[in-house]
Amino acid sequence: MAEPLLQVDNLGKRFGGFVALDGINLSVTQGERLGLIGPNGSGKSTLVNCMCGTLQNETGSVRFDGHVVDGLAAHQRTHRGMARSFQLPRPFTTLSVAENLRVPLLYTANTRRGTHLSPAEITARCEELTGLVGLAAKADKLPRDLTQVEMRKLELARAMAAEPKLLIADEAMAGLSQSEVGDIVELLIKLNERGVTIILIEHIMRAVMSFSQRLVVLVSGKKIADGKPDDVVNNPEVIGAYLGQ
Amino acid sequence: MRSSLFFFLVATLVGALFFFGIRWVANDYLFFAGYTVLQFIVLATAWNILGGYCGYVNFGSAAFFAVGAYSSVALHKLAAGVDRYFPEALVGLAKIVLPLNIPTLIIFGGICSGLIGLGTGYLTLRLRGAFFAIATLALAVVLQTLIVNWDFVGGSRGAYIIRPQSVPIIGSYIQYLFLIMVVLSVLALTVARMIERSRLGYGFATIRDDELAAEACGVPTLRLKLIATTISGALMGMAGAPFPYYIGYLEPGSAFGLAYAVNSIAMPMIGGTTSWVGPLVGALLLGIIQQVATVTISSAVNLLIVGLLLVGFVIVAPKGIVGLVQDFMRARASDEGRPTWRSRLAIFANMRPGAR
Amino acid sequence: MQAELLINAIIAGLLLGGFYAAVTVGISISFGILDIVNIAHPAFIILGSYIAYICNQTFGVDPILTAIIALPAFYALGAAVYQVYYASFEKRGQDALRGLAFFFGLLFVTEVMLILVFGVDYRYVQAAYIEYTWHISFMDIPFRMLVPCVMGLLMVGLLQLFLSRTFTGRAIMAVSQDQLALQLMAADPIKVKRTAFAIAIATASIAGALLIVIQPVEPSVGREYIGRVFAICVLGGLQSLPGTVIAAMLLGVVESITATFYGPSWAPAVSFGFLLLTLAFRPAGLLGR
């Protein structure tokens, strides 16, 4: 079997006395669509932050694409091909939509070995991305002129602009209507079909079930289930964790 | 690159016209006053590279300026006392190297201040913005204390610099200094404009907006901030290097004067912080007001004007004068829809459509 | 001889520290608790000094008494400044950059106004206790230092009681730590912040009077205190008043020893150097986690 794209071993993180992550093991293979769920405060966001380098893990290690990435800063992990979107969209507020996408193109896509994008190519890719997520008409607008769902799309498009091997989408659908959720799921599947591995962290079960090929459940910083979505949601321990709280 | 070169040439031409214009009026006072205004253009532009582009407020501009000025004093003293400070074997060599001309002093001052900027960056850049601002205040006082206690450059008594009466070709020394400041201003503006249009400029803007998101996009925020503190510090030092020759007598109180710190913040804030035009407009406006006010009223009143304008502008017009003009132009442009001299001006001034 | 000098320096430092605590407590509230970078605080302190000076010169009133009478005025001034700050920056979600520039401008305007009105001459006050010094064998305890120290510590102690025991005080602490708790207490965060900021400015009245008791004052003296107060505030762990007192004492002693053994011209560098090092290596403060 080929080496997994992402391999998390015995990952641990504490905040003061609070154990946020307690020995997490997780592996993700190339091309997979993984769903990650868990109640509030179960450590999902901390796990994302530790994988992406926003926080540094205390124990264990993260291997990505054949290399240990522990201790690397967030931007270095992005350069290696790991991109994320944020739970609350964090656009660059003084830059237009197109310029927001330009940033990862200039700083990540353009710095990979053997790539040099001309200004024209960068503009072309910006247009392609705004087209892909349906923001072409708003390319010159500032983020504050966008609706909630457009903001989410910008967030995803910006992560995509880094041309990642692995995309980690942190609650990309919170606060959206049912049809908007459908749009985003469709978009994510479209991206996956282009060969991007995706981890989706989500509360909305319908979205997770329709998206994921595999489902992982975190509770109180521990992984309690990992398997096919249908098996996982029928797992008594998972049901207990969700209903019992 | 080509556009930057073009910009540099145009700006130099404007500077030269300015110079010959004043020379034609043949009034040395205008050169003295003009020098101060130009010096503020450099300081405001330098401040804006860190403060406006990256969003890191530097309250210690005076310190960087003073480091430049005192590096010149130190070299001047060294040159004056070659026999005392050098071993005999090196005296001959030192005598050839040391009587430095102003351009060399400027480069040296820029290097000193740039290094201080880099050091400040290393010490403080993991901190939130407010802490950075406070740290720069602290830095200014620490440096001032060091200078006050450093007798070699005059300590608290200050140091006299005897400037030559005239220089070849140009004639009067103040005209020479003025010309040097013209070149420095053009250089500073060109650097600022180049940064804005480059990858670096986008990186700086992302730091200003959201550092976490910038990192996630692959922007090496720490390195970029170090670049910004270094460039900004170096330009301020370069503005300070000729200052002892201008003023003739340098003491810590004048080199570290609060007026520098306030003006270099107030000018970009009043002009507008998102493009190189803002500091230029702010420096010209405030610089000229102050020159006039100093002559006609008093120097305390002109500082009061600056302070009040700063407070007024950050409350009422947070985008500065450039922001106000942009809003006006956008309103006009949407009426007409074809390129006008205004939109051409906007393109020249590198006002990106989204920039506010 | 050296030991006696050292002991006297430590005593002077501790006395100075009590006064520094009074100067810093306003910053601990506005910056530490409310996260408002009020670098204009020292300017308000100098304003307090000048008010004490005027009343002392014209009516012969005790400076500290003047400060207590002036408290409501300073409270009102603080509330007004917060209202402007809130309307122009906090509400609009404007970046911290402009808020900083606002306070910097305020600092500057206040200083220049004082210069225009009073000039740059040093001003001082007269009170019976200022001349008096207590000698215990070789130790000197000047009342000029002792009174400000005691008054300063008293003020910080009262504020600590206020913050930990009263409803409003707890609401103020909650503003920084726990917005949810604040909502459960049914307190309006803006009102709470305004009250807290107004209290912070009110402390400047007392601190200003204490300052002019200790030393003659001219308008630019305030700037020396910017680094000092932030150094103490950060060292003390930002929002803890006991931490502020300990840090103030520490800085007072270090400064006093430096001035005694190396000369007063090095003293300013001590506090600012302290600040730089703290910021670089221990941003959570000495007592921080």
mmCIF file of N, CA and C in Angstrom, chain B residues 209-310:
data_model
loop_
_atom_site.group_PDB
_atom_site.id
_atom_site.type_symbol
_atom_site.label_atom_id
_atom_site.label_comp_id
_atom_site.label_asym_id
_atom_site.label_seq_id
_atom_site.Cartn_x
_atom_site.Cartn_y
_atom_site.Cartn_z
ATOM 1 N N ASP B 209 -3.867 43.065 7.340
ATOM 2 C CA ASP B 209 -5.264 42.634 7.455
ATOM 3 C C ASP B 209 -5.443 41.466 8.420
ATOM 4 N N ASP B 210 -4.633 40.438 8.294
ATOM 5 C CA ASP B 210 -4.862 39.227 9.085
ATOM 6 C C ASP B 210 -3.637 38.316 8.992
ATOM 7 N N GLU B 211 -2.830 38.325 10.054
ATOM 8 C CA GLU B 211 -1.576 37.578 9.974
ATOM 9 C C GLU B 211 -1.780 36.073 9.920
ATOM 10 N N LEU B 212 -2.800 35.603 10.622
ATOM 11 C CA LEU B 212 -3.045 34.163 10.652
ATOM 12 C C LEU B 212 -3.418 33.666 9.261
ATOM 13 N N ALA B 213 -4.323 34.406 8.624
ATOM 14 C CA ALA B 213 -4.745 34.027 7.278
ATOM 15 C C ALA B 213 -3.581 34.161 6.310
ATOM 16 N N ALA B 214 -2.722 35.163 6.529
ATOM 17 C CA ALA B 214 -1.562 35.352 5.663
ATOM 18 C C ALA B 214 -0.656 34.128 5.722
ATOM 19 N N GLU B 215 -0.391 33.651 6.941
ATOM 20 C CA GLU B 215 0.435 32.447 7.095
ATOM 21 C C GLU B 215 -0.206 31.280 6.352
ATOM 22 N N ALA B 216 -1.524 31.140 6.495
ATOM 23 C CA ALA B 216 -2.209 30.019 5.857
ATOM 24 C C ALA B 216 -2.117 30.110 4.334
ATOM 25 N N CYS B 217 -1.930 31.306 3.820
ATOM 26 C CA CYS B 217 -1.781 31.468 2.372
ATOM 27 C C CYS B 217 -0.330 31.309 1.931
ATOM 28 N N GLY B 218 0.531 31.015 2.883
ATOM 29 C CA GLY B 218 1.923 30.802 2.526
ATOM 30 C C GLY B 218 2.787 32.039 2.627
ATOM 31 N N VAL B 219 2.272 33.107 3.222
ATOM 32 C CA VAL B 219 3.079 34.322 3.364
ATOM 33 C C VAL B 219 3.984 34.180 4.581
ATOM 34 N N PRO B 220 5.302 34.254 4.405
ATOM 35 C CA PRO B 220 6.213 34.149 5.552
ATOM 36 C C PRO B 220 6.191 35.450 6.352
ATOM 37 N N THR B 221 5.223 35.591 7.251
ATOM 38 C CA THR B 221 4.951 36.897 7.864
ATOM 39 C C THR B 221 6.138 37.432 8.659
ATOM 40 N N LEU B 222 6.821 36.541 9.411
ATOM 41 C CA LEU B 222 7.937 37.040 10.223
ATOM 42 C C LEU B 222 9.016 37.652 9.345
ATOM 43 N N ARG B 223 9.370 36.943 8.277
ATOM 44 C CA ARG B 223 10.443 37.439 7.412
ATOM 45 C C ARG B 223 10.034 38.764 6.769
ATOM 46 N N LEU B 224 8.775 38.840 6.345
ATOM 47 C CA LEU B 224 8.309 40.068 5.701
ATOM 48 C C LEU B 224 8.341 41.247 6.663
ATOM 49 N N LYS B 225 7.976 40.980 7.916
ATOM 50 C CA LYS B 225 7.993 42.065 8.887
ATOM 51 C C LYS B 225 9.424 42.541 9.129
ATOM 52 N N LEU B 226 10.365 41.592 9.141
ATOM 53 C CA LEU B 226 11.764 41.991 9.311
ATOM 54 C C LEU B 226 12.223 42.841 8.129
ATOM 55 N N ILE B 227 11.800 42.455 6.932
ATOM 56 C CA ILE B 227 12.156 43.253 5.750
ATOM 57 C C ILE B 227 11.601 44.670 5.914
ATOM 58 N N ALA B 228 10.345 44.754 6.365
ATOM 59 C CA ALA B 228 9.716 46.068 6.490
ATOM 60 C C ALA B 228 10.416 46.922 7.542
ATOM 61 N N THR B 229 10.719 46.352 8.708
ATOM 62 C CA THR B 229 11.379 47.164 9.745
ATOM 63 C C THR B 229 12.753 47.616 9.257
ATOM 64 N N THR B 230 13.441 46.746 8.519
ATOM 65 C CA THR B 230 14.777 47.108 8.050
ATOM 66 C C THR B 230 14.716 48.236 7.016
ATOM 67 N N ILE B 231 13.856 48.086 6.012
ATOM 68 C CA ILE B 231 13.771 49.132 4.972
ATOM 69 C C ILE B 231 13.345 50.455 5.604
ATOM 70 N N SER B 232 12.306 50.370 6.448
ATOM 71 C CA SER B 232 11.775 51.585 7.049
ATOM 72 C C SER B 232 12.841 52.270 7.912
ATOM 73 N N GLY B 233 13.517 51.473 8.743
ATOM 74 C CA GLY B 233 14.567 52.032 9.600
ATOM 75 C C GLY B 233 15.693 52.623 8.784
ATOM 76 N N ALA B 234 16.110 51.916 7.735
ATOM 77 C CA ALA B 234 17.229 52.386 6.927
ATOM 78 C C ALA B 234 16.912 53.731 6.277
ATOM 79 N N LEU B 235 15.698 53.865 5.739
ATOM 80 C CA LEU B 235 15.341 55.135 5.087
ATOM 81 C C LEU B 235 15.335 56.285 6.094
ATOM 82 N N MET B 236 14.838 55.997 7.319
ATOM 83 C CA MET B 236 14.833 57.049 8.331
ATOM 84 C C MET B 236 16.255 57.461 8.688
ATOM 85 N N GLY B 237 17.139 56.473 8.798
ATOM 86 C CA GLY B 237 18.537 56.773 9.091
ATOM 87 C C GLY B 237 19.182 57.590 7.984
ATOM 88 N N MET B 238 18.825 57.264 6.754
ATOM 89 C CA MET B 238 19.384 58.003 5.628
ATOM 90 C C MET B 238 18.917 59.460 5.668
ATOM 91 N N ALA B 239 17.661 59.665 6.093
ATOM 92 C CA ALA B 239 17.174 61.041 6.209
ATOM 93 C C ALA B 239 17.931 61.787 7.295
ATOM 94 N N GLY B 240 18.372 61.053 8.328
ATOM 95 C CA GLY B 240 19.041 61.704 9.444
ATOM 96 C C GLY B 240 20.511 61.989 9.200
ATOM 97 N N ALA B 241 21.156 61.203 8.335
ATOM 98 C CA ALA B 241 22.611 61.304 8.173
ATOM 99 C C ALA B 241 23.104 62.704 7.805
ATOM 100 N N PRO B 242 22.479 63.422 6.873
ATOM 101 C CA PRO B 242 23.002 64.762 6.562
ATOM 102 C C PRO B 242 22.604 65.829 7.583
ATOM 103 N N PHE B 243 21.713 65.463 8.515
ATOM 104 C CA PHE B 243 21.133 66.450 9.428
ATOM 105 C C PHE B 243 22.176 67.254 10.225
ATOM 106 N N PRO B 244 23.251 66.615 10.779
ATOM 107 C CA PRO B 244 24.233 67.408 11.528
ATOM 108 C C PRO B 244 24.842 68.510 10.675
ATOM 109 N N TYR B 245 25.038 68.242 9.376
ATOM 110 C CA TYR B 245 25.631 69.245 8.490
ATOM 111 C C TYR B 245 24.647 70.372 8.212
ATOM 112 N N TYR B 246 23.359 70.013 8.261
ATOM 113 C CA TYR B 246 22.333 71.024 8.033
ATOM 114 C C TYR B 246 22.232 71.944 9.236
ATOM 115 N N ILE B 247 22.205 71.333 10.428
ATOM 116 C CA ILE B 247 21.910 72.121 11.627
ATOM 117 C C ILE B 247 23.170 72.718 12.248
ATOM 118 N N GLY B 248 24.334 72.093 11.976
ATOM 119 C CA GLY B 248 25.589 72.663 12.455
ATOM 120 C C GLY B 248 25.950 72.296 13.882
ATOM 121 N N TYR B 249 24.928 72.128 14.713
ATOM 122 C CA TYR B 249 25.173 71.765 16.102
ATOM 123 C C TYR B 249 24.119 70.747 16.497
ATOM 124 N N LEU B 250 24.549 69.534 16.829
ATOM 125 C CA LEU B 250 23.591 68.469 17.116
ATOM 126 C C LEU B 250 23.631 68.105 18.585
ATOM 127 N N GLU B 251 22.465 68.144 19.217
ATOM 128 C CA GLU B 251 22.400 67.656 20.593
ATOM 129 C C GLU B 251 21.267 66.646 20.676
ATOM 130 N N PRO B 252 21.306 65.736 21.675
ATOM 131 C CA PRO B 252 20.327 64.645 21.719
ATOM 132 C C PRO B 252 18.887 65.156 21.665
ATOM 133 N N GLY B 253 18.618 66.261 22.363
ATOM 134 C CA GLY B 253 17.258 66.785 22.389
ATOM 135 C C GLY B 253 16.714 67.121 21.016
ATOM 136 N N SER B 254 17.568 67.645 20.128
ATOM 137 C CA SER B 254 17.063 68.007 18.805
ATOM 138 C C SER B 254 16.995 66.802 17.884
ATOM 139 N N ALA B 255 17.961 65.876 18.015
ATOM 140 C CA ALA B 255 17.933 64.715 17.132
ATOM 141 C C ALA B 255 16.792 63.777 17.493
ATOM 142 N N PHE B 256 16.500 63.655 18.803
ATOM 143 C CA PHE B 256 15.431 62.757 19.238
ATOM 144 C C PHE B 256 14.111 63.505 19.424
ATOM 145 N N GLY B 257 14.019 64.713 18.868
ATOM 146 C CA GLY B 257 12.848 65.550 19.105
ATOM 147 C C GLY B 257 11.529 64.851 18.826
ATOM 148 N N LEU B 258 10.552 65.137 19.680
ATOM 149 C CA LEU B 258 9.240 64.523 19.525
ATOM 150 C C LEU B 258 8.604 64.925 18.199
ATOM 151 N N ALA B 259 9.003 66.079 17.683
ATOM 152 C CA ALA B 259 8.433 66.557 16.428
ATOM 153 C C ALA B 259 8.612 65.521 15.317
ATOM 154 N N TYR B 260 9.758 64.817 15.305
ATOM 155 C CA TYR B 260 9.979 63.807 14.264
ATOM 156 C C TYR B 260 9.011 62.654 14.414
ATOM 157 N N ALA B 261 8.874 62.188 15.667
ATOM 158 C CA ALA B 261 7.988 61.052 15.902
ATOM 159 C C ALA B 261 6.557 61.403 15.510
ATOM 160 N N VAL B 262 6.122 62.595 15.929
ATOM 161 C CA VAL B 262 4.736 62.976 15.661
ATOM 162 C C VAL B 262 4.514 63.210 14.176
ATOM 163 N N ASN B 263 5.408 63.954 13.563
ATOM 164 C CA ASN B 263 5.222 64.262 12.153
ATOM 165 C C ASN B 263 5.243 63.016 11.280
ATOM 166 N N SER B 264 6.145 62.089 11.596
ATOM 167 C CA SER B 264 6.228 60.938 10.698
ATOM 168 C C SER B 264 5.006 60.036 10.852
ATOM 169 N N ILE B 265 4.252 60.176 11.935
ATOM 170 C CA ILE B 265 2.981 59.461 12.027
ATOM 171 C C ILE B 265 1.859 60.291 11.422
ATOM 172 N N ALA B 266 1.864 61.576 11.784
ATOM 173 C CA ALA B 266 0.750 62.442 11.377
ATOM 174 C C ALA B 266 0.701 62.611 9.858
ATOM 175 N N MET B 267 1.858 62.733 9.229
ATOM 176 C CA MET B 267 1.858 62.999 7.785
ATOM 177 C C MET B 267 1.223 61.879 6.970
ATOM 178 N N PRO B 268 1.635 60.613 7.159
ATOM 179 C CA PRO B 268 0.943 59.547 6.414
ATOM 180 C C PRO B 268 -0.521 59.418 6.815
ATOM 181 N N MET B 269 -0.817 59.583 8.105
ATOM 182 C CA MET B 269 -2.202 59.425 8.550
ATOM 183 C C MET B 269 -3.100 60.483 7.908
ATOM 184 N N ILE B 270 -2.585 61.682 7.791
ATOM 185 C CA ILE B 270 -3.387 62.756 7.217
ATOM 186 C C ILE B 270 -3.432 62.630 5.700
ATOM 187 N N GLY B 271 -2.317 62.243 5.108
ATOM 188 C CA GLY B 271 -2.298 62.092 3.655
ATOM 189 C C GLY B 271 -3.055 60.850 3.198
ATOM 190 N N GLY B 272 -2.910 59.769 3.944
ATOM 191 C CA GLY B 272 -3.500 58.483 3.542
ATOM 192 C C GLY B 272 -2.425 57.417 3.552
ATOM 193 N N THR B 273 -2.739 56.236 4.089
ATOM 194 C CA THR B 273 -1.673 55.270 4.345
ATOM 195 C C THR B 273 -1.556 54.150 3.320
ATOM 196 N N THR B 274 -2.514 54.051 2.382
ATOM 197 C CA THR B 274 -2.450 52.860 1.529
ATOM 198 C C THR B 274 -1.556 53.025 0.304
ATOM 199 N N SER B 275 -1.208 54.231 -0.067
ATOM 200 C CA SER B 275 -0.327 54.359 -1.235
ATOM 201 C C SER B 275 0.768 55.388 -0.960
ATOM 202 N N TRP B 276 1.779 55.378 -1.794
ATOM 203 C CA TRP B 276 2.934 56.259 -1.586
ATOM 204 C C TRP B 276 2.541 57.730 -1.689
ATOM 205 N N VAL B 277 1.398 58.001 -2.341
ATOM 206 C CA VAL B 277 0.986 59.392 -2.529
ATOM 207 C C VAL B 277 0.641 60.040 -1.184
ATOM 208 N N GLY B 278 0.024 59.238 -0.283
ATOM 209 C CA GLY B 278 -0.444 59.772 0.992
ATOM 210 C C GLY B 278 0.645 60.470 1.796
ATOM 211 N N PRO B 279 1.744 59.751 2.120
ATOM 212 C CA PRO B 279 2.802 60.413 2.875
ATOM 213 C C PRO B 279 3.353 61.648 2.169
ATOM 214 N N LEU B 280 3.433 61.571 0.835
ATOM 215 C CA LEU B 280 3.948 62.716 0.081
ATOM 216 C C LEU B 280 3.038 63.926 0.261
ATOM 217 N N VAL B 281 1.735 63.708 0.057
ATOM 218 C CA VAL B 281 0.775 64.804 0.211
ATOM 219 C C VAL B 281 0.801 65.331 1.644
ATOM 220 N N GLY B 282 0.763 64.388 2.599
ATOM 221 C CA GLY B 282 0.761 64.789 4.010
ATOM 222 C C GLY B 282 2.004 65.573 4.375
ATOM 223 N N ALA B 283 3.162 65.099 3.892
ATOM 224 C CA ALA B 283 4.416 65.767 4.237
ATOM 225 C C ALA B 283 4.480 67.159 3.614
ATOM 226 N N LEU B 284 4.044 67.258 2.363
ATOM 227 C CA LEU B 284 4.062 68.570 1.718
ATOM 228 C C LEU B 284 3.152 69.536 2.470
ATOM 229 N N LEU B 285 1.934 69.057 2.761
ATOM 230 C CA LEU B 285 0.949 69.914 3.405
ATOM 231 C C LEU B 285 1.419 70.340 4.798
ATOM 232 N N LEU B 286 1.673 69.333 5.647
ATOM 233 C CA LEU B 286 2.048 69.646 7.023
ATOM 234 C C LEU B 286 3.394 70.343 7.090
ATOM 235 N N GLY B 287 4.321 69.907 6.222
ATOM 236 C CA GLY B 287 5.649 70.503 6.224
ATOM 237 C C GLY B 287 5.571 71.986 5.909
ATOM 238 N N ILE B 288 4.793 72.313 4.898
ATOM 239 C CA ILE B 288 4.705 73.723 4.499
ATOM 240 C C ILE B 288 3.953 74.532 5.557
ATOM 241 N N ILE B 289 2.839 73.961 6.066
ATOM 242 C CA ILE B 289 2.102 74.667 7.131
ATOM 243 C C ILE B 289 3.047 74.989 8.286
ATOM 244 N N GLN B 290 3.848 73.994 8.654
ATOM 245 C CA GLN B 290 4.724 74.204 9.812
ATOM 246 C C GLN B 290 5.799 75.243 9.529
ATOM 247 N N GLN B 291 6.325 75.209 8.314
ATOM 248 C CA GLN B 291 7.336 76.211 7.991
ATOM 249 C C GLN B 291 6.753 77.618 8.074
ATOM 250 N N VAL B 292 5.543 77.741 7.547
ATOM 251 C CA VAL B 292 4.892 79.052 7.581
ATOM 252 C C VAL B 292 4.569 79.437 9.023
ATOM 253 N N ALA B 293 4.009 78.478 9.777
ATOM 254 C CA ALA B 293 3.592 78.777 11.145
ATOM 255 C C ALA B 293 4.784 79.118 12.029
ATOM 256 N N THR B 294 5.913 78.443 11.814
ATOM 257 C CA THR B 294 7.085 78.713 12.636
ATOM 258 C C THR B 294 7.534 80.161 12.458
ATOM 259 N N VAL B 295 7.470 80.615 11.207
ATOM 260 C CA VAL B 295 7.911 81.973 10.938
ATOM 261 C C VAL B 295 6.901 82.999 11.459
ATOM 262 N N THR B 296 5.609 82.721 11.171
ATOM 263 C CA THR B 296 4.621 83.745 11.480
ATOM 264 C C THR B 296 4.082 83.666 12.909
ATOM 265 N N ILE B 297 3.947 82.484 13.486
ATOM 266 C CA ILE B 297 3.392 82.411 14.844
ATOM 267 C C ILE B 297 4.475 81.948 15.823
ATOM 268 N N SER B 298 4.467 80.651 16.151
ATOM 269 C CA SER B 298 5.541 80.167 17.020
ATOM 270 C C SER B 298 5.671 78.669 16.817
ATOM 271 N N SER B 299 6.785 78.114 17.250
ATOM 272 C CA SER B 299 7.013 76.702 16.958
ATOM 273 C C SER B 299 6.125 75.810 17.809
ATOM 274 N N ALA B 300 5.703 76.281 18.993
ATOM 275 C CA ALA B 300 4.803 75.464 19.803
ATOM 276 C C ALA B 300 3.439 75.366 19.139
ATOM 277 N N VAL B 301 2.981 76.481 18.579
ATOM 278 C CA VAL B 301 1.672 76.479 17.941
ATOM 279 C C VAL B 301 1.663 75.552 16.739
ATOM 280 N N ASN B 302 2.765 75.524 15.992
ATOM 281 C CA ASN B 302 2.712 74.670 14.804
ATOM 282 C C ASN B 302 2.651 73.195 15.179
ATOM 283 N N LEU B 303 3.271 72.826 16.310
ATOM 284 C CA LEU B 303 3.135 71.438 16.761
ATOM 285 C C LEU B 303 1.710 71.152 17.211
ATOM 286 N N LEU B 304 1.083 72.158 17.807
ATOM 287 C CA LEU B 304 -0.313 71.994 18.218
ATOM 288 C C LEU B 304 -1.190 71.743 16.995
ATOM 289 N N ILE B 305 -0.918 72.484 15.929
ATOM 290 C CA ILE B 305 -1.685 72.288 14.692
ATOM 291 C C ILE B 305 -1.542 70.846 14.209
ATOM 292 N N VAL B 306 -0.308 70.354 14.209
ATOM 293 C CA VAL B 306 -0.082 68.984 13.748
ATOM 294 C C VAL B 306 -0.872 67.996 14.597
ATOM 295 N N GLY B 307 -0.793 68.172 15.921
ATOM 296 C CA GLY B 307 -1.492 67.263 16.824
ATOM 297 C C GLY B 307 -2.991 67.284 16.588
ATOM 298 N N LEU B 308 -3.545 68.476 16.471
ATOM 299 C CA LEU B 308 -4.996 68.592 16.277
ATOM 300 C C LEU B 308 -5.420 67.992 14.939
ATOM 301 N N LEU B 309 -4.614 68.271 13.896
ATOM 302 C CA LEU B 309 -4.929 67.692 12.589
ATOM 303 C C LEU B 309 -4.908 66.170 12.649
ATOM 304 N N LEU B 310 -3.900 65.623 13.350
ATOM 305 C CA LEU B 310 -3.792 64.167 13.458
ATOM 306 C C LEU B 310 -5.040 63.596 14.116
#
